[in-house]
Amino acid sequence: MPANTTASSPKKKKGRRARLLVLVLVLALVAGVGYGAYWSVSTVRASFPTTNGTIELAGLGGQVEVKRDDYGIPQIYADSDEDLFRAQGFVHAQDRFWEMDVRRHMTAGRLSEMFGSGQVETDAFLRTLGWRRVAQQEYDTKLSPETKKHLQAYADGVNAYLKGRSAEELSVEYAALAFTNDYKPEPWTPVDSVAWLKAMAWDLRGNMQEEIDRSLLTSRLSEKQIRDLYPPYPYERNEPIVRRGGIDPATGKYDPAAKPSGPAGDGPAGDGAAGSGSAGSGEALGGAGSAAGAGQGLNAQLGALSDTLDAIPALLGPSGNGIGSNSWVVSGDYTTTGKPLLANDPHLAPQLPSLWYQMGLHCRTVSDRCSFDVAGYTFSGMPGVIIGHNQDIAWGFTNLGADVTDLYLEKLSGDHYLVGGREKKLTTRKEVIKVAGGSDKTITVRSTEHGPLVSDRSDELEKVGERAPVSNAAPDRGTGYAVSLQWTALEPGTSMNAVFALNRAKDFPSFRRAARDFEVPSQNLVYADTKGNIGYQAPGKIPLRAEGDGTTPAPGWDPKYKWDGYIAFDELPYEYNPERGYIVTANQAVVDAKKYPYLITEDYGYGARSQRINDLIESKIRGGGKVSTEDMRTMQMDNSSEIAKLLTPYLLKIDVSDPYVREAQKLLEGWDYTQEPDSGAAAYFNAVWRNVLKLAFGNKLPKELRVEGECLNVLPADSTAPDDDLTERVRECGQRDSESAQPDGGDRWYEVVRRLLKDEDNEWWRTPETRTDEATDTRDGLLGRAMEDARWELTAELGKDASSWSWGRLHQLTLKNQTLGTEGPGFLQFMLNRGPWNLGGGEAAVNATGWNAAGGYGVVWVPSMRMVVTVGEWDKSRWINLTGASGHAYSAHYTDQTDKWAEGELLDWVYGAQAVDAATVDTLKLVPPGGQAR
């Protein structure tokens, strides 16, 4: 039956009138470019959801209430689990179905069906990975009957919303798509929900890019130089997450009270070197120290693979060490509430709408029939709550960063590949890619025992070059080596089971049981409960390698490099009520590699953010203070720059003669190293840092790592001419997407520069003479040149008057619709995108508004949400989303949280029934057909 809608609440009317005026103006503009006959106010508003009144929903067993606050955030009340998840699917589809539909087409490699031939290469790569196939296997063989029941109820709710609705009634994007495509959405399936976990696992896959980059570096840098760029993790300065404990030899399980287990051998875990390489894959492939020019063929292949990978992060977010998160939990012994406080802010690509959707899922009476009373951040397209709290516990996630991917070189001969001296037949399958407005494209996906041949997805990758960096013991390269990918997410897993178990966990043991099933992506899980306990668990499928350390491609023909199972869950590190009274996870090392027998990764973040959070908490509680909810919020917005603290004293000692450069240098005098939006010092320092990186490192990297389109006159890789020889130089242009180019300026580069600063004559400080600049031979020479270059760069960007500069004018966030907002016609981008916002914070700051120093100052990843949970006093918790609840452009809730997010503000997070009722402005009742409960 049609919805019986009620009038809008008075507090919304003024805002809606204003938006209507904006719509009229936009549509007038659209009419001017020929679309006015089609586009109207009714077209744009047709998809706005009904949020008041009563709607019949097939399959419900009883009445469900959806109560929304003034930000459109829904709290759902039901009397059975099935009704709860059916309603969740319906509400997600109301606000976010376009986003859901695009996601499922991406995970299935079917974007071409929506957007045409421009997505064929992306689809081919995603079909090669086979996310949707693995999700189907996962659903068929790994998920519990209860999980399947929840997934089906959710899908039924989505489909109930879709039934009978036209394209324009689903979203304005579908109306726009209708200009070029007669696409119609298909019904939602449970596997569509499961597949989204594969996309998230891809975003958080660990060190795959670093593995490629280290191999690419061999064409231009020596083994020592590569080690310089991947220094050891600084355990003595930046504390790991877990500081005590080990594997108890009596039980074979990790015990926080046991003595440290120690490394398994003399490999990389033994020396604790992050990215230092080992006698494993590096030697087998000829080592990183191959002669200059060696490996050009493999580098062409890996460079092309890196280009292919860039097309996927364009949809999910830029890869790199900035993708991470902050979370921490403080014991009630040190809080103003007397109960734990828990904070979390995951760092992901800015998206419009935000990746997250805030929601409460409440059983009116918790029982075996209806077992959930949980609230937090959900993924539209998936049932349950991903991060949040229930009536007993709270939890948060950050990326653990485990090395769960390995690239293998494969020796092919026809339809066979070599392993252990024998030839095995490749596994093959056909995939048909349907293309809107074009002909179908059929591809063949080939796989070895390690995984799919990702090198098949690019013309450049069909052949490995003539001088791949392999040892003399390697097989004849013949026509070249292919590259395969082994990745834990390409095996069916149980993570969907874990979501529901986590939502219902009551205590630390049940929390850990839920974590046992959280296999992919591997995350740091922080915990707090109403009884005052805090904890941490490292879950996930983390491979054991008999040989090699996963830092460079391994020889697929050598069986010694196969994965030898996974670290047992009972052997993974955890903590429970540590003496220090708090736990911090921010992508730093999980545990000191010298005190743990298994290799988790060689590519952790380097701990700048985590140690800053540690220091902030320590300074509060060791001074006798108590941490408040406001303190937690303030910590999340901490803008302090760790690299500025290190480098600024050196910059102030440089004798600057140019008065214009001296004017900029003076900005740094007395600066407190905070990166506020209005800070001129932050603007200048970050420009200097960018130019230091460019001069010392960026200009010396191979073209495959440098920013696309930025060209240099360089000596050929195999040249024996001295650096100052200008006659042999050739024009060479970068090839990497600006959001993933190097040096990105993250905390790995902090550590690189820290280790070089006292060596004033180190070779990295040397730069060649150019047409406009003299050569530099020392640290101070390079720093002085970087200060000059930064001065003139900011003059062009911000004006001649240095006193008018501000960091926020450089460091801007523009929110873009992830499909038509980036590739659509200009008028659609105008309608769908928002911004810019001038932001503070920066790379590897706690307020991690990340930017890539190789590519520019624009914001490329952000705290995608922020929350501070007041455990036990749930209604005093606070939260914020990057955008808003709605995915509908010009909805009241499209970006209604963004201004507050940018200012570091948090909203009240209601949970209890009374608090929810007090905050409710819209109530929608979902009832069974005929209004009768089953």
PDB file of C-alpha atoms in Angstrom, residues 57 60 62-69 72-95 154 157 357-365 370 372-376 378 382-385 879 910-911 913 916-917 920 922-926:
ATOM      1  CA  LEU A  57       6.849  -4.810   3.934  1.00  0.00           C
ATOM      2  CA  LEU A  60       7.815  -9.208   8.228  1.00  0.00           C
ATOM      3  CA  GLY A  62       5.671  -8.079  13.206  1.00  0.00           C
ATOM      4  CA  GLN A  63       5.818  -4.313  13.265  1.00  0.00           C
ATOM      5  CA  VAL A  64       9.223  -2.630  12.946  1.00  0.00           C
ATOM      6  CA  GLU A  65       9.903   0.995  13.846  1.00  0.00           C
ATOM      7  CA  VAL A  66      12.586   3.100  12.188  1.00  0.00           C
ATOM      8  CA  LYS A  67      13.292   6.177  14.300  1.00  0.00           C
ATOM      9  CA  ARG A  68      15.507   8.830  12.740  1.00  0.00           C
ATOM     10  CA  ASP A  69      17.105  11.810  14.450  1.00  0.00           C
ATOM     11  CA  GLY A  72      18.670  11.112   9.478  1.00  0.00           C
ATOM     12  CA  ILE A  73      20.475   8.456  11.529  1.00  0.00           C
ATOM     13  CA  PRO A  74      18.097   5.506  11.997  1.00  0.00           C
ATOM     14  CA  GLN A  75      17.506   3.342  15.050  1.00  0.00           C
ATOM     15  CA  ILE A  76      15.556   0.181  14.145  1.00  0.00           C
ATOM     16  CA  TYR A  77      13.343  -1.675  16.641  1.00  0.00           C
ATOM     17  CA  ALA A  78      12.024  -5.185  16.001  1.00  0.00           C
ATOM     18  CA  ASP A  79      10.942  -8.379  17.762  1.00  0.00           C
ATOM     19  CA  SER A  80      12.986 -10.916  15.794  1.00  0.00           C
ATOM     20  CA  ASP A  81      16.437 -11.101  14.224  1.00  0.00           C
ATOM     21  CA  GLU A  82      14.862 -11.777  10.843  1.00  0.00           C
ATOM     22  CA  ASP A  83      12.696  -8.646  11.025  1.00  0.00           C
ATOM     23  CA  LEU A  84      15.632  -6.587  12.254  1.00  0.00           C
ATOM     24  CA  PHE A  85      17.862  -7.460   9.296  1.00  0.00           C
ATOM     25  CA  ARG A  86      15.039  -7.269   6.763  1.00  0.00           C
ATOM     26  CA  ALA A  87      14.411  -3.716   7.955  1.00  0.00           C
ATOM     27  CA  GLN A  88      18.133  -2.924   7.877  1.00  0.00           C
ATOM     28  CA  GLY A  89      18.281  -3.949   4.214  1.00  0.00           C
ATOM     29  CA  PHE A  90      15.218  -1.821   3.449  1.00  0.00           C
ATOM     30  CA  VAL A  91      16.644   1.266   5.186  1.00  0.00           C
ATOM     31  CA  HIS A  92      20.093   0.893   3.629  1.00  0.00           C
ATOM     32  CA  ALA A  93      18.457   0.701   0.205  1.00  0.00           C
ATOM     33  CA  GLN A  94      16.342   3.785   0.964  1.00  0.00           C
ATOM     34  CA  ASP A  95      19.426   5.922   1.551  1.00  0.00           C
ATOM     35  CA  TYR A 154      18.745  -8.466   4.645  1.00  0.00           C
ATOM     36  CA  GLY A 157      14.564  -6.148   2.725  1.00  0.00           C
ATOM     37  CA  TYR A 357      26.430   4.377   7.660  1.00  0.00           C
ATOM     38  CA  GLN A 358      25.464   5.045  11.294  1.00  0.00           C
ATOM     39  CA  MET A 359      22.668   2.909  12.675  1.00  0.00           C
ATOM     40  CA  GLY A 360      21.213   1.203  15.734  1.00  0.00           C
ATOM     41  CA  LEU A 361      19.758  -2.340  15.626  1.00  0.00           C
ATOM     42  CA  HIS A 362      17.584  -3.000  18.667  1.00  0.00           C
ATOM     43  CA  CYS A 363      15.545  -5.974  19.750  1.00  0.00           C
ATOM     44  CA  ARG A 364      12.741  -4.621  21.909  1.00  0.00           C
ATOM     45  CA  THR A 365      13.359  -7.578  24.205  1.00  0.00           C
ATOM     46  CA  CYS A 370      15.751 -11.583  18.937  1.00  0.00           C
ATOM     47  CA  PHE A 372      20.773  -8.004  19.041  1.00  0.00           C
ATOM     48  CA  ASP A 373      20.935  -4.639  20.778  1.00  0.00           C
ATOM     49  CA  VAL A 374      23.828  -2.970  18.994  1.00  0.00           C
ATOM     50  CA  ALA A 375      24.675   0.410  17.495  1.00  0.00           C
ATOM     51  CA  GLY A 376      27.513   1.821  15.478  1.00  0.00           C
ATOM     52  CA  THR A 378      27.596  -0.257   9.259  1.00  0.00           C
ATOM     53  CA  MET A 382      25.920  -5.674   4.595  1.00  0.00           C
ATOM     54  CA  PRO A 383      23.823  -6.643   7.620  1.00  0.00           C
ATOM     55  CA  GLY A 384      25.043  -6.072  11.154  1.00  0.00           C
ATOM     56  CA  VAL A 385      27.301  -3.457  12.748  1.00  0.00           C
ATOM     57  CA  TRP A 879      30.276  10.127  17.025  1.00  0.00           C
ATOM     58  CA  VAL A 910      21.951   7.973  21.502  1.00  0.00           C
ATOM     59  CA  TYR A 911      21.418   4.308  22.333  1.00  0.00           C
ATOM     60  CA  ALA A 913      15.224   3.765  24.317  1.00  0.00           C
ATOM     61  CA  VAL A 916      16.428   7.592  21.160  1.00  0.00           C
ATOM     62  CA  ASP A 917      12.836   8.735  21.630  1.00  0.00           C
ATOM     63  CA  THR A 920      13.593  11.184  17.185  1.00  0.00           C
ATOM     64  CA  ASP A 922      10.840  10.994  12.054  1.00  0.00           C
ATOM     65  CA  THR A 923       9.258   7.588  12.696  1.00  0.00           C
ATOM     66  CA  LEU A 924       8.534   5.077   9.949  1.00  0.00           C
ATOM     67  CA  LYS A 925       6.515   1.969  10.749  1.00  0.00           C
ATOM     68  CA  LEU A 926       7.137  -1.126   8.652  1.00  0.00           C
TER      69      LEU A 926
END
